[in-house]
C-alpha cells in the first residue's frame, strides 16, 4: 500500500529510518543456497502479513553476525540492488596456487589481475598508492614513543612499523567484510580485517599489535624487536603454547617474545575490543627460514603461504602507508609516530638488455620489437629502446625473479601465448655421434664384474654420521646437507665402500633365514663422492666429483671355513686382478706405509686394516686401496671375518685402459707347475711377484705364460710364497722338462735379485 512493503522483523537492532537488505518473496536465503535451499514467501506472522525477510550478515552468507539485521552503510536509494551496491555481482576465479609457486606477486589479487590482463592483451595499471610512496603516514598531533630494532637482517631483510593512536575497535565497513568473505576469510574487526584485506590484495602479510600491551611487556620505552629465537616460550593466537628455538625469527619486546615472525602473532599483544592504540607491522622474512619454522612447529597460516614464496621487500613501504591510511578510514585513528624502516637498504631490480632476435630465436617466432614492448608494458615492465635495436627492460619492483635474458624470453612467450607457437618438430642431425667415453667405460666395468659373479647395487649418496665414524673418517671433511631427505642421511659420502659394507650384515642374515649351500656374495657400486675442501679446477666454486668403483666380497664363517683356506685379502685381490687384466692395465700392490697421502686420500684408507691391505698403483699413480677392513669397522657393522674389498678411482683407471688385443688360444694343451720361494720377511710380495713376472715375459715367445699366486706361509723370520706357473706353446705339446726349466729360470732370477731360496 502506498508504495510500501510490509515485513515482520524481530531483530533487536531494527529501528525507524534504517537502510536494510530485503529478500523478497520467491528468493532463496543465500546462506542456504549450497545446502538445503530455503525459498521465501509471503505469510502471516502474529496476525500480520509478512513479505520476505530482512537479512542479517549471516543469512546473506557474508559474515557470522546473526544478532541483528545488516545495516547498509553505503549511501544508496531505497529499492536499489544490494548486489550492485556492494559489488557482489562479480566473478570469483578459483586458481590452483601451485601454478604461481615461483610468482609471489600472484599470491595477491593485484598480481593475478595483472597477469590475466597481460595474457589477454590488455594494459594493466596498478593503483597510484602501490606504484610509489605518497607520504601519507605522517605523524599527527599525538605522539607515542616506540623503539624498533632489527637484530636479524639475514632472517628479516626489512622490518617496518608505525604507531596508530585513538583507534576505535568495531566491525569493518560491510564492503570490506564482503571482500574477505569472498576469498574465505572470516571478518574479525576493523583493524584485523584491514591487514587481511591488504594481504589478499597485494600478497604482503601485515600484523597489528596492541600498543599498550606491548608497552606493559617492555622496559621504559615500548620496544619492538625482530631477532633470532632463543628458546622463547609464548602463547600464539591459536591458543597453544610453543617453545621457539633454532634459526627462527621472533618478534619481541626487550623482555619477551610476542610472536613468531612471518607466521603468527602472540595472544599477549592481541588486538581486542579494549584496544585504544595499535602498532602496524609490515616486514619481509627469509622464505627458507619461514618454511623450516612452519614445518618444525606445524604452523600453517595465510601469511606462511605467502612469505615462503619470497615476497618482494621493495613493496613494504607503500603497503604500510596504505594500511595506515585505511586504518584511519575504518577506525578514526591517526599515525602517532614516524614510519620506522629497519633494513631498508634494499637493492632494486637490475635491468636486462636483450635483442628481439634473441627472443624470437628461442621461441621460434617473428614478433616485431614493438609487439614485445607492448606485451611487457601491459604488465608494467619499463621497456626502453637500446643500442643496435636491443630492448632495455627494467622489471617492476614486485618482480624479483627477472635477472637474465632468458627470463624475458619466458615473459614474452607466456604473454604472447605458448599456444600460438608453431608446432614444429625440432631439427636434429641424423649424423652418428661418438659414444660417451665415460658411460661406455662404466658399462664395460659392469659387464666385467657381472661376469665375475658380482652384483651391482645402488645406495644413497647420503649417509649418516655413525657410518662415517665407523669407517674411521671425519665428519668435518664431509659436506653436510641442510635439507636432508631424513635425519639419518645428512652427509654426502666421502667413499663408496662404507655404503656397501652397511648392506653385508642384512644380506648375510637373509641367507641365514633362507639357507643355501654357500652363503657368500660380492657387491659393487659405481658412483661419485665428495670431500670438503676439494674443488673442481674448471669451476673453483664447485666441489670436485670423484668417480669411484667400490667392491666388497663377503662370506659367513661356515662358508669361509669350508671353501677358503687363505685370508679374504687374496679373494679381493683375485677380483681386482681379473678386472685390471681384462682392461689391460698393468698394476702393482704396494705397502700403504710406502706412500704419503694427502689428507683427502687419507680419509678413504682409514677403514682398511694395517698390514692386511695395500695400495694399488698404476704407472706411479695411486689407483686406490685393496684389502681387509679394520677390526673396529668389522665390529660396528657386524661384518663376518671373511670380508674384504677394494675401492679405486675410475677416472685414473680410464686413463690407463688399453685396447683389447686379440690373442689366439694355443691348439696344444696347457701345463702347470707350482713353485715355492722362501725369502726374508723384509722383502714384500710385490717385489717377488714382479721379478718372477718379468722373467716370464722374457721367456714368453711363441708361448702363453701366466703366474698365479697360490699361498703365503710365514715362519721364523721367513715368508714362503707359492706361485702356480701356467704355460701353453703354440707349436707343440710342452714336456715336463720344459716346464721345469721355466720354473728354474724364475727361481734363479729371484735368487740373484732378491736372495730367495726355492723350496
XYZ file of C-alpha atoms in Angstrom:
759
model
C 0.000 0.000 0.000
C 1.201 3.496 -0.825
C 4.339 2.024 -2.420
C 5.476 0.363 0.806
C 6.189 -3.294 1.564
C 5.275 -4.828 4.914
C 7.767 -7.154 6.620
C 7.578 -8.527 10.150
C 11.033 -8.391 11.863
C 12.007 -9.133 15.464
C 15.690 -8.158 15.285
C 16.848 -6.200 18.368
C 18.595 -3.503 16.316
C 15.720 -2.667 13.966
C 14.703 0.973 14.097
C 12.984 3.636 12.066
C 14.994 5.086 9.179
C 17.430 2.145 8.775
C 18.662 1.076 5.383
C 18.500 -2.718 5.286
C 18.796 -5.647 2.889
C 15.385 -7.033 1.931
C 14.950 -10.524 0.473
C 11.629 -10.536 -1.485
C 9.228 -13.474 -1.706
C 10.450 -16.100 -4.152
C 14.159 -15.545 -3.399
C 16.466 -18.100 -1.763
C 18.188 -17.226 1.506
C 21.867 -17.002 0.369
C 23.487 -18.959 3.203
C 21.222 -21.963 2.456
C 21.909 -21.983 -1.283
C 24.537 -24.763 -1.323
C 22.991 -26.986 1.367
C 19.218 -27.019 1.860
C 17.807 -24.064 -0.145
C 15.174 -22.096 1.741
C 12.828 -20.163 -0.571
C 10.994 -17.223 0.978
C 7.317 -16.461 0.518
C 4.545 -14.247 1.909
C 2.870 -15.487 5.053
C 1.074 -14.295 8.136
C 3.156 -13.759 11.292
C 1.326 -12.878 14.530
C -1.726 -11.911 12.563
C 0.190 -9.624 10.181
C 1.161 -10.441 6.579
C 4.962 -10.514 6.140
C 6.574 -10.399 2.679
C 10.039 -11.950 2.533
C 12.551 -11.023 5.230
C 15.158 -8.514 6.387
C 18.553 -10.246 6.323
C 21.486 -10.424 8.721
C 25.097 -10.762 7.556
C 24.915 -14.458 8.387
C 21.819 -15.034 6.264
C 23.443 -13.153 3.387
C 26.362 -15.615 3.558
C 28.903 -12.849 4.132
C 29.660 -12.946 7.869
C 28.888 -14.758 11.117
C 26.880 -11.956 12.727
C 23.349 -13.240 13.408
C 22.476 -10.979 16.345
C 20.719 -8.381 14.241
C 19.875 -7.359 10.723
C 22.554 -5.891 8.499
C 22.568 -2.101 8.273
C 23.563 -0.807 4.838
C 26.482 1.581 5.410
C 26.844 2.849 1.838
C 24.768 5.766 0.596
C 22.074 4.338 -1.654
C 18.454 4.745 -2.742
C 15.596 2.572 -1.467
C 14.917 -0.210 -3.943
C 18.491 -0.303 -5.278
C 20.146 -3.678 -5.919
C 22.063 -4.854 -2.849
C 24.458 -6.868 -5.066
C 25.303 -3.837 -7.185
C 25.647 -1.560 -4.167
C 28.237 -3.862 -2.589
C 29.792 -5.072 -5.872
C 28.665 -8.639 -5.226
C 27.654 -9.318 -8.815
C 31.226 -10.118 -9.800
C 33.180 -13.283 -10.590
C 35.263 -15.380 -8.221
C 38.086 -17.149 -10.066
C 39.343 -20.276 -8.329
C 43.005 -20.805 -9.288
C 45.335 -23.606 -8.191
C 48.074 -21.646 -6.475
C 50.789 -24.214 -7.287
C 50.983 -22.670 -10.746
C 52.179 -19.469 -9.030
C 54.820 -21.054 -6.786
C 57.621 -19.048 -8.435
C 55.481 -15.898 -8.664
C 54.992 -14.394 -5.183
C 53.255 -11.345 -6.690
C 50.444 -13.625 -7.911
C 49.555 -14.559 -4.328
C 47.684 -11.237 -4.257
C 44.667 -10.187 -6.284
C 46.607 -7.309 -7.858
C 49.146 -9.768 -9.253
C 46.506 -12.171 -10.578
C 44.564 -9.319 -12.187
C 47.750 -8.015 -13.796
C 48.597 -11.478 -15.118
C 45.118 -12.027 -16.566
C 45.252 -8.599 -18.213
C 48.660 -9.384 -19.671
C 47.707 -12.696 -21.240
C 44.507 -11.056 -22.524
C 46.496 -8.345 -24.301
C 45.163 -5.559 -22.065
C 47.190 -2.897 -20.291
C 47.094 -3.051 -16.509
C 47.745 -0.049 -14.288
C 48.306 -0.589 -10.568
C 46.687 1.802 -8.041
C 48.757 5.001 -7.629
C 49.403 4.249 -3.958
C 51.045 0.926 -4.917
C 53.424 2.337 -7.517
C 55.186 4.848 -5.291
C 55.166 6.330 -1.814
C 52.666 9.167 -1.330
C 53.982 10.116 2.145
C 50.582 9.588 3.765
C 51.812 8.054 7.034
C 52.962 11.301 8.603
C 52.554 11.574 12.398
C 49.667 13.694 13.676
C 49.379 15.853 16.781
C 49.529 12.931 19.209
C 52.952 11.272 19.562
C 53.522 7.841 21.138
C 57.108 6.614 21.762
C 58.368 3.386 20.188
C 61.786 1.788 19.645
C 62.104 -0.527 16.617
C 65.164 -2.770 16.087
C 66.114 -5.401 13.553
C 68.740 -7.703 15.079
C 68.422 -10.493 12.484
C 68.643 -8.919 8.993
C 69.540 -12.319 7.497
C 66.122 -13.613 8.622
C 64.215 -10.308 8.389
C 65.506 -8.313 5.385
C 63.109 -5.429 6.052
C 61.210 -4.540 9.222
C 58.773 -1.598 9.155
C 56.325 -0.315 11.793
C 54.163 2.679 12.660
C 52.043 3.567 15.718
C 48.355 4.463 15.224
C 46.626 6.331 18.088
C 42.995 6.666 19.198
C 41.716 3.573 17.494
C 38.049 2.587 17.760
C 37.593 -1.161 17.516
C 34.375 -2.083 15.728
C 33.164 -4.161 12.803
C 34.677 -3.245 9.442
C 32.641 -1.500 6.781
C 30.452 -4.149 5.258
C 32.094 -3.931 1.833
C 35.451 -4.938 3.347
C 33.749 -7.829 5.140
C 32.230 -8.904 1.828
C 35.631 -8.805 0.105
C 37.113 -11.058 2.788
C 34.152 -13.430 2.766
C 34.520 -13.921 -0.985
C 38.018 -15.356 -0.501
C 37.116 -17.448 2.548
C 38.473 -15.191 5.330
C 36.325 -14.624 8.404
C 35.893 -10.931 9.359
C 37.171 -10.183 12.899
C 37.233 -6.421 13.492
C 38.157 -3.330 11.550
C 41.908 -3.492 12.353
C 42.472 -7.199 11.705
C 40.242 -7.024 8.631
C 42.402 -4.247 7.138
C 45.577 -6.343 7.490
C 43.855 -9.365 5.913
C 42.321 -7.232 3.154
C 45.699 -5.795 2.119
C 47.337 -9.237 2.367
C 44.822 -10.681 -0.090
C 45.076 -7.624 -2.318
C 48.880 -7.350 -2.536
C 50.226 -10.688 -1.290
C 52.046 -8.925 1.587
C 51.004 -10.079 5.085
C 50.789 -7.465 7.876
C 50.259 -7.677 11.623
C 48.746 -5.365 14.235
C 49.808 -5.270 17.909
C 48.024 -3.644 20.825
C 50.423 -0.764 21.590
C 49.551 -0.556 25.293
C 50.069 -4.305 25.786
C 53.466 -4.039 24.093
C 54.305 -1.137 26.425
C 53.471 -3.226 29.532
C 55.799 -6.009 28.311
C 58.646 -3.566 27.564
C 61.015 -1.556 29.733
C 60.853 2.195 29.987
C 60.007 2.694 26.304
C 57.736 0.401 24.246
C 60.035 -1.713 22.095
C 59.542 -3.929 19.041
C 62.489 -6.132 18.041
C 62.971 -8.633 15.214
C 65.565 -11.193 16.322
C 66.565 -14.855 16.278
C 64.707 -17.197 18.576
C 66.432 -18.182 21.803
C 64.272 -20.855 23.441
C 61.406 -18.367 23.659
C 58.190 -19.605 25.223
C 54.998 -17.866 24.111
C 51.308 -18.445 23.507
C 50.141 -17.741 19.970
C 46.779 -16.570 18.670
C 45.710 -20.201 18.153
C 45.712 -20.609 21.957
C 48.666 -23.042 22.042
C 51.997 -22.657 23.834
C 55.261 -23.063 21.913
C 58.979 -23.101 22.682
C 60.635 -21.434 19.690
C 64.339 -22.077 19.106
C 66.832 -22.620 16.328
C 67.113 -20.497 13.200
C 63.637 -18.972 13.526
C 62.665 -15.301 13.618
C 60.618 -13.964 16.503
C 59.126 -10.536 17.164
C 59.795 -9.466 20.731
C 59.895 -6.633 23.196
C 63.082 -6.048 25.166
C 61.868 -8.616 27.711
C 59.999 -11.404 25.905
C 58.864 -12.754 22.539
C 55.383 -11.739 21.401
C 55.088 -13.525 18.057
C 56.704 -15.870 15.534
C 57.935 -13.640 12.717
C 56.011 -14.049 9.473
C 53.827 -16.845 10.838
C 51.577 -15.921 13.776
C 51.303 -13.274 16.468
C 51.114 -13.886 20.194
C 47.974 -13.690 22.309
C 49.662 -11.335 24.815
C 49.501 -8.409 22.358
C 46.304 -9.321 20.517
C 44.056 -6.506 19.283
C 40.657 -6.792 21.031
C 37.626 -4.644 21.875
C 39.567 -2.747 24.580
C 42.419 -1.723 22.278
C 42.984 2.049 22.007
C 46.322 2.281 20.197
C 47.981 -0.138 17.790
C 51.316 -0.833 16.118
C 51.138 -1.780 12.439
C 53.981 -4.027 11.313
C 54.959 -4.716 7.680
C 58.042 -6.922 7.309
C 59.781 -9.303 4.926
C 61.148 -12.662 6.039
C 63.582 -15.181 4.593
C 61.450 -17.662 2.666
C 63.551 -20.687 3.641
C 63.521 -19.825 7.356
C 59.740 -19.383 7.227
C 59.348 -22.789 5.596
C 61.596 -24.524 8.139
C 59.861 -22.915 11.115
C 56.407 -23.658 9.731
C 57.223 -27.341 9.213
C 59.031 -27.674 12.538
C 56.128 -26.376 14.638
C 53.221 -27.354 12.384
C 52.094 -23.759 11.884
C 50.372 -23.192 8.543
C 48.761 -19.790 8.011
C 47.847 -17.493 5.142
C 50.965 -15.495 5.958
C 53.153 -18.602 5.678
C 51.729 -19.485 2.255
C 52.873 -16.067 1.011
C 56.123 -15.479 2.888
C 57.554 -18.857 1.895
C 57.274 -17.829 -1.765
C 59.640 -14.880 -1.280
C 57.640 -11.664 -1.238
C 59.491 -8.582 -2.529
C 60.744 -6.352 0.276
C 60.575 -3.386 -2.114
C 56.806 -3.120 -1.698
C 56.714 -2.837 2.105
C 56.827 0.959 2.292
C 53.835 1.568 0.007
C 51.760 -1.170 1.637
C 52.278 0.041 5.213
C 51.310 3.547 4.060
C 48.091 2.175 2.557
C 47.469 0.189 5.746
C 47.832 3.311 7.912
C 45.514 5.285 5.609
C 42.889 2.525 5.563
C 43.023 2.141 9.367
C 42.340 5.875 9.620
C 39.324 5.430 7.337
C 37.802 2.465 9.223
C 38.620 3.451 12.828
C 39.346 7.166 13.004
C 42.932 6.541 14.205
C 45.874 8.609 13.008
C 49.659 7.983 12.820
C 51.367 8.764 16.142
C 54.997 8.016 15.233
C 57.423 8.191 12.396
C 57.474 5.342 9.884
C 60.225 3.025 11.148
C 62.178 1.232 8.416
C 64.903 -1.133 9.638
C 66.910 -2.822 6.901
C 65.543 -0.539 4.227
C 68.678 -0.577 2.058
C 67.002 -2.782 -0.490
C 68.641 -3.357 -3.847
C 66.363 -2.522 -6.742
C 65.766 -4.865 -9.641
C 68.507 -4.942 -12.249
C 67.767 -4.090 -15.864
C 68.091 -6.676 -18.609
C 69.184 -5.883 -22.151
C 68.063 -8.330 -24.834
C 67.595 -8.211 -28.573
C 64.313 -9.160 -30.303
C 66.295 -11.689 -32.336
C 67.426 -13.428 -29.160
C 63.803 -13.792 -28.040
C 62.483 -14.882 -31.453
C 65.242 -17.461 -31.958
C 64.330 -19.218 -28.720
C 60.571 -19.075 -29.214
C 60.531 -19.775 -32.936
C 58.612 -16.539 -33.565
C 58.974 -13.477 -35.787
C 57.499 -10.873 -33.436
C 58.333 -7.225 -34.012
C 60.068 -5.278 -31.261
C 57.002 -3.066 -30.846
C 54.826 -6.104 -30.144
C 57.265 -7.294 -27.477
C 57.333 -3.825 -25.918
C 53.534 -3.785 -25.768
C 53.337 -7.236 -24.171
C 55.806 -6.307 -21.441
C 54.393 -2.828 -20.889
C 50.943 -4.341 -20.320
C 52.265 -5.925 -17.127
C 54.099 -2.756 -16.097
C 57.636 -3.537 -17.258
C 59.606 -0.435 -18.218
C 60.856 -1.019 -21.766
C 63.237 1.402 -23.496
C 64.963 1.213 -26.862
C 68.636 0.373 -26.506
C 71.561 0.461 -28.901
C 71.619 -1.667 -32.066
C 67.909 -2.447 -31.836
C 68.113 -4.079 -28.403
C 65.474 -3.618 -25.696
C 66.489 -2.235 -22.303
C 63.998 -3.751 -19.840
C 63.529 -2.913 -16.155
C 61.121 -5.190 -14.284
C 58.757 -3.666 -11.687
C 59.794 -3.836 -8.038
C 57.473 -6.756 -7.298
C 59.138 -8.994 -9.934
C 62.351 -10.080 -8.214
C 62.570 -13.209 -10.413
C 63.721 -11.322 -13.542
C 67.511 -11.169 -13.875
C 68.715 -12.760 -17.140
C 67.674 -12.518 -20.834
C 66.065 -15.963 -20.685
C 63.602 -14.613 -18.102
C 62.430 -12.058 -20.665
C 62.037 -14.850 -23.228
C 59.721 -16.647 -20.808
C 57.697 -13.479 -20.176
C 57.186 -12.752 -23.882
C 56.321 -16.367 -24.643
C 53.768 -16.609 -21.850
C 52.123 -13.244 -22.565
C 52.015 -13.853 -26.305
C 50.651 -17.359 -25.667
C 52.514 -20.636 -25.940
C 49.515 -21.941 -27.847
C 50.418 -19.544 -30.678
C 53.837 -21.086 -31.205
C 54.219 -23.068 -34.421
C 54.011 -26.822 -33.855
C 57.268 -27.862 -35.498
C 59.419 -30.808 -34.574
C 62.922 -29.783 -33.521
C 65.583 -30.240 -36.167
C 68.043 -32.946 -35.245
C 71.052 -34.111 -37.162
C 70.966 -37.784 -38.147
C 74.737 -37.964 -38.329
C 76.100 -40.561 -35.929
C 77.630 -39.147 -32.791
C 80.548 -40.533 -30.878
C 79.706 -42.536 -27.815
C 80.337 -41.068 -24.404
C 83.670 -42.486 -23.288
C 82.837 -42.441 -19.576
C 79.446 -44.100 -19.997
C 80.923 -46.801 -22.226
C 83.672 -47.407 -19.696
C 81.188 -47.771 -16.845
C 79.177 -50.199 -18.967
C 82.352 -52.224 -19.516
C 83.107 -52.272 -15.778
C 79.605 -53.570 -15.077
C 79.946 -56.319 -17.685
C 83.324 -57.490 -16.391
C 82.310 -57.553 -12.733
C 78.988 -59.229 -13.542
C 80.841 -61.979 -15.426
C 82.964 -62.450 -12.321
C 79.788 -63.133 -10.324
C 79.414 -59.786 -8.557
C 76.096 -57.983 -8.130
C 75.677 -54.258 -8.668
C 73.826 -52.242 -6.030
C 72.806 -48.586 -5.925
C 72.891 -46.984 -2.482
C 72.145 -43.456 -1.297
C 74.839 -40.848 -1.920
C 73.933 -39.529 1.538
C 74.953 -41.323 4.738
C 74.687 -40.739 8.464
C 77.445 -39.643 10.798
C 77.646 -43.052 12.508
C 78.620 -44.773 9.250
C 81.299 -42.155 8.548
C 82.712 -42.573 12.046
C 82.595 -46.380 11.762
C 84.839 -46.057 8.685
C 87.307 -44.010 10.737
C 86.563 -40.900 8.706
C 85.902 -37.381 9.977
C 82.504 -35.740 9.504
C 84.312 -32.400 9.350
C 85.603 -33.369 5.896
C 82.129 -34.326 4.631
C 79.579 -31.952 3.140
C 76.527 -31.655 5.386
C 73.116 -31.426 3.708
C 70.894 -28.745 5.253
C 67.680 -30.144 3.725
C 68.441 -33.848 4.153
C 65.948 -36.492 2.999
C 65.887 -37.758 6.577
C 67.855 -37.172 9.797
C 69.900 -40.299 9.013
C 71.087 -39.077 5.603
C 72.638 -35.718 6.396
C 76.184 -36.139 4.992
C 77.459 -36.616 1.445
C 79.646 -39.714 1.453
C 83.422 -39.483 1.038
C 83.796 -43.068 -0.200
C 81.521 -45.790 -1.538
C 82.815 -48.757 0.462
C 81.034 -47.932 3.785
C 77.684 -47.849 1.949
C 78.404 -51.333 0.555
C 79.577 -52.726 3.892
C 76.382 -51.473 5.515
C 74.470 -53.960 3.310
C 76.592 -57.008 4.219
C 75.022 -57.916 7.570
C 71.453 -57.730 6.211
C 72.332 -59.995 3.277
C 74.179 -62.487 5.453
C 71.164 -62.609 7.775
C 68.816 -63.076 4.823
C 70.778 -66.120 3.672
C 70.790 -67.484 7.233
C 66.978 -67.357 7.202
C 66.849 -68.995 3.765
C 69.935 -71.257 3.955
C 71.764 -72.131 0.741
C 74.822 -74.238 0.059
C 77.127 -71.213 0.063
C 76.357 -68.047 1.987
C 78.664 -65.660 0.140
C 78.354 -62.801 -2.318
C 80.217 -59.963 -3.995
C 78.773 -56.454 -4.348
C 79.948 -53.454 -6.322
C 78.795 -49.895 -6.965
C 79.927 -47.206 -9.388
C 79.239 -43.704 -8.111
C 80.511 -40.299 -7.082
C 81.948 -38.997 -3.834
C 82.847 -35.557 -2.497
C 85.334 -34.340 0.080
C 85.128 -30.883 1.616
C 87.932 -28.606 0.527
C 88.500 -30.226 -2.879
C 87.068 -28.193 -5.752
C 86.796 -28.671 -9.489
C 89.752 -26.970 -11.250
C 87.422 -25.886 -14.080
C 84.868 -24.431 -11.650
C 86.665 -23.380 -8.450
C 83.406 -22.793 -6.550
C 82.005 -26.268 -7.333
C 83.038 -29.339 -5.259
C 85.075 -31.884 -7.214
C 83.292 -35.135 -8.083
C 85.415 -38.229 -7.513
C 84.372 -41.083 -9.817
C 84.774 -44.272 -7.749
C 84.260 -48.021 -8.008
C 83.647 -49.787 -4.725
C 83.782 -53.594 -4.433
C 83.373 -55.966 -1.482
C 83.280 -59.733 -1.117
C 81.929 -61.459 1.991
C 81.141 -64.955 3.243
C 79.774 -66.246 6.533
C 82.031 -68.238 8.823
C 80.728 -71.672 7.742
C 81.148 -70.964 4.050
C 84.573 -69.384 4.531
C 85.926 -72.286 6.600
C 84.658 -74.808 4.037
C 85.789 -73.075 0.840
C 88.695 -70.751 1.637
C 91.981 -71.545 3.366
C 93.647 -68.186 2.748
C 92.845 -64.728 4.013
C 89.950 -62.806 2.406
C 92.537 -60.283 1.190
C 93.552 -62.688 -1.582
C 89.988 -63.153 -2.764
C 89.616 -59.381 -3.149
C 92.959 -59.250 -4.991
C 91.764 -62.026 -7.316
C 88.736 -59.975 -8.349
C 90.923 -56.881 -8.770
C 93.460 -58.832 -10.854
C 90.716 -60.215 -13.084
C 89.247 -56.747 -13.630
C 92.522 -54.986 -14.380
C 93.901 -57.757 -16.586
C 90.694 -57.696 -18.645
C 91.161 -53.948 -19.100
C 94.824 -54.403 -19.936
C 96.014 -52.248 -17.048
C 99.411 -53.157 -15.555
C 99.460 -52.529 -11.814
C 101.253 -53.255 -8.593
C 100.174 -53.538 -4.975
C 102.481 -51.782 -2.566
C 102.634 -51.282 1.160
C 100.399 -48.427 2.264
C 103.116 -47.082 4.537
C 105.333 -46.560 1.498
C 103.078 -43.763 0.266
C 102.472 -40.285 1.567
C 98.837 -39.409 1.079
C 97.235 -36.008 1.153
C 94.602 -35.503 3.840
C 91.738 -36.179 1.453
C 93.051 -39.527 0.168
C 93.994 -40.498 3.690
C 90.314 -40.292 4.678
C 89.488 -43.120 2.269
C 92.072 -45.627 3.528
C 91.269 -45.359 7.226
C 88.762 -48.193 7.024
C 91.396 -50.746 5.932
C 93.407 -52.862 8.391
C 97.106 -52.061 8.522
C 99.264 -54.991 7.417
C 96.305 -56.632 5.686
C 95.814 -54.133 2.888
C 97.807 -52.488 0.143
C 97.842 -49.530 -2.196
C 97.039 -50.198 -5.860
C 99.449 -48.282 -8.089
C 99.220 -47.808 -11.858
C 102.167 -46.209 -13.677
C 103.268 -44.459 -10.495
C 99.780 -43.108 -9.764
C 97.696 -44.278 -6.797
C 94.569 -46.012 -8.117
C 93.037 -46.995 -4.809
C 93.235 -49.394 -1.884
C 92.597 -53.133 -1.581
C 92.429 -55.289 1.493
C 90.605 -56.304 4.634
C 88.869 -53.900 6.987
C 89.755 -52.764 10.481
C 88.540 -54.728 13.481
C 86.668 -51.646 14.685
C 84.711 -51.491 11.439
C 84.005 -55.239 11.449
C 82.568 -54.902 14.942
C 80.471 -51.760 14.390
C 78.897 -53.007 11.144
C 78.608 -56.652 12.332
C 80.669 -57.917 9.396
C 81.832 -61.545 9.054
C 85.568 -62.137 9.398
C 85.801 -63.141 5.746
C 85.163 -59.644 4.311
C 87.474 -57.710 2.008
C 87.312 -55.437 -0.978
C 88.763 -52.541 -2.875
C 87.870 -49.029 -3.948
C 89.528 -47.432 -6.963
C 89.341 -44.176 -8.897
C 87.682 -44.868 -12.254
C 88.927 -41.574 -13.718
C 92.547 -42.656 -13.171
C 91.719 -46.178 -14.346
C 90.213 -44.939 -17.630
C 93.439 -43.103 -18.473
C 95.404 -46.372 -18.437
C 92.964 -48.743 -20.102
C 94.484 -50.407 -23.163
C 92.549 -51.542 -26.165
C 91.875 -55.257 -26.135
C 94.197 -57.230 -28.394
C 93.175 -60.482 -29.955
C 95.251 -63.355 -28.627
C 94.533 -66.762 -30.199
C 94.420 -69.734 -27.874
C 97.032 -72.474 -28.431
C 95.818 -75.684 -30.023
C 98.030 -77.696 -27.693
C 97.178 -78.467 -24.057
C 98.410 -76.288 -21.225
C 100.660 -77.495 -18.429
C 101.282 -76.068 -14.981
C 103.646 -76.461 -12.070
C 103.812 -74.907 -8.578
C 106.932 -73.235 -7.261
C 107.609 -72.073 -3.683
C 110.164 -69.356 -2.940
C 111.404 -68.597 0.577
C 112.549 -65.051 1.316
C 113.185 -62.861 4.343
C 110.175 -61.014 5.805
C 111.622 -57.652 4.787
C 111.053 -58.461 1.103
C 107.444 -57.658 0.109
C 105.288 -59.911 -2.003
C 105.029 -57.293 -4.751
C 108.787 -57.422 -5.449
C 108.801 -61.215 -5.640
C 105.794 -61.233 -7.965
C 107.186 -58.513 -10.252
C 110.598 -60.185 -10.533
C 109.046 -63.563 -11.384
C 106.664 -61.960 -13.863
C 109.487 -60.125 -15.660
C 111.286 -63.448 -16.097
C 108.197 -64.974 -17.715
C 107.913 -62.001 -20.034
C 111.409 -62.701 -21.368
C 110.561 -66.393 -21.932
C 107.159 -65.814 -23.471
C 107.963 -66.010 -27.209
C 105.522 -68.345 -29.003
C 104.005 -69.215 -25.648
C 101.316 -68.042 -23.231
C 102.691 -67.818 -19.682
C 100.730 -66.964 -16.537
C 101.866 -66.514 -12.936
C 99.141 -67.002 -10.325
C 99.559 -66.591 -6.514
C 98.616 -69.732 -4.594
C 99.733 -69.465 -0.959
C 101.693 -67.421 1.588
C 103.263 -69.022 4.646
C 105.210 -67.207 7.366
C 107.650 -68.901 9.754
C 110.571 -67.667 11.922
C 111.528 -64.546 10.006
C 110.935 -66.013 6.556
C 107.957 -65.969 4.215
C 107.147 -68.703 1.691
C 105.396 -67.529 -1.483
C 103.830 -70.237 -3.633
C 103.018 -69.499 -7.286
C 101.399 -71.591 -9.980
C 103.119 -71.239 -13.337
C 100.737 -71.913 -16.217
C 102.102 -72.368 -19.778
C 100.971 -73.357 -23.262
C 103.009 -73.476 -26.516
C 101.547 -72.558 -29.930
C 103.847 -75.063 -31.722
C 103.783 -78.260 -29.714
C 102.821 -80.005 -26.514
C 105.189 -78.957 -23.764
C 107.158 -81.541 -21.812
C 107.644 -81.764 -18.082
C 111.291 -80.837 -18.508
C 110.430 -77.647 -20.396
C 108.042 -76.663 -17.625
C 110.737 -77.361 -15.015
C 113.226 -75.201 -16.947
C 110.793 -72.273 -16.779
C 110.419 -72.665 -13.012
C 114.221 -72.943 -12.660
C 114.641 -69.677 -14.578
C 112.220 -67.961 -12.193
C 113.973 -69.258 -9.088
C 117.416 -68.330 -10.437
C 116.382 -64.748 -11.214
C 114.639 -64.170 -7.885
C 117.585 -65.735 -6.040
C 120.035 -63.381 -7.775
C 117.864 -60.267 -7.343
C 116.081 -60.851 -4.028
C 118.021 -63.654 -2.354
C 115.187 -66.207 -2.483
C 115.562 -69.928 -1.939
C 113.476 -72.459 -3.849
C 111.766 -74.953 -1.573
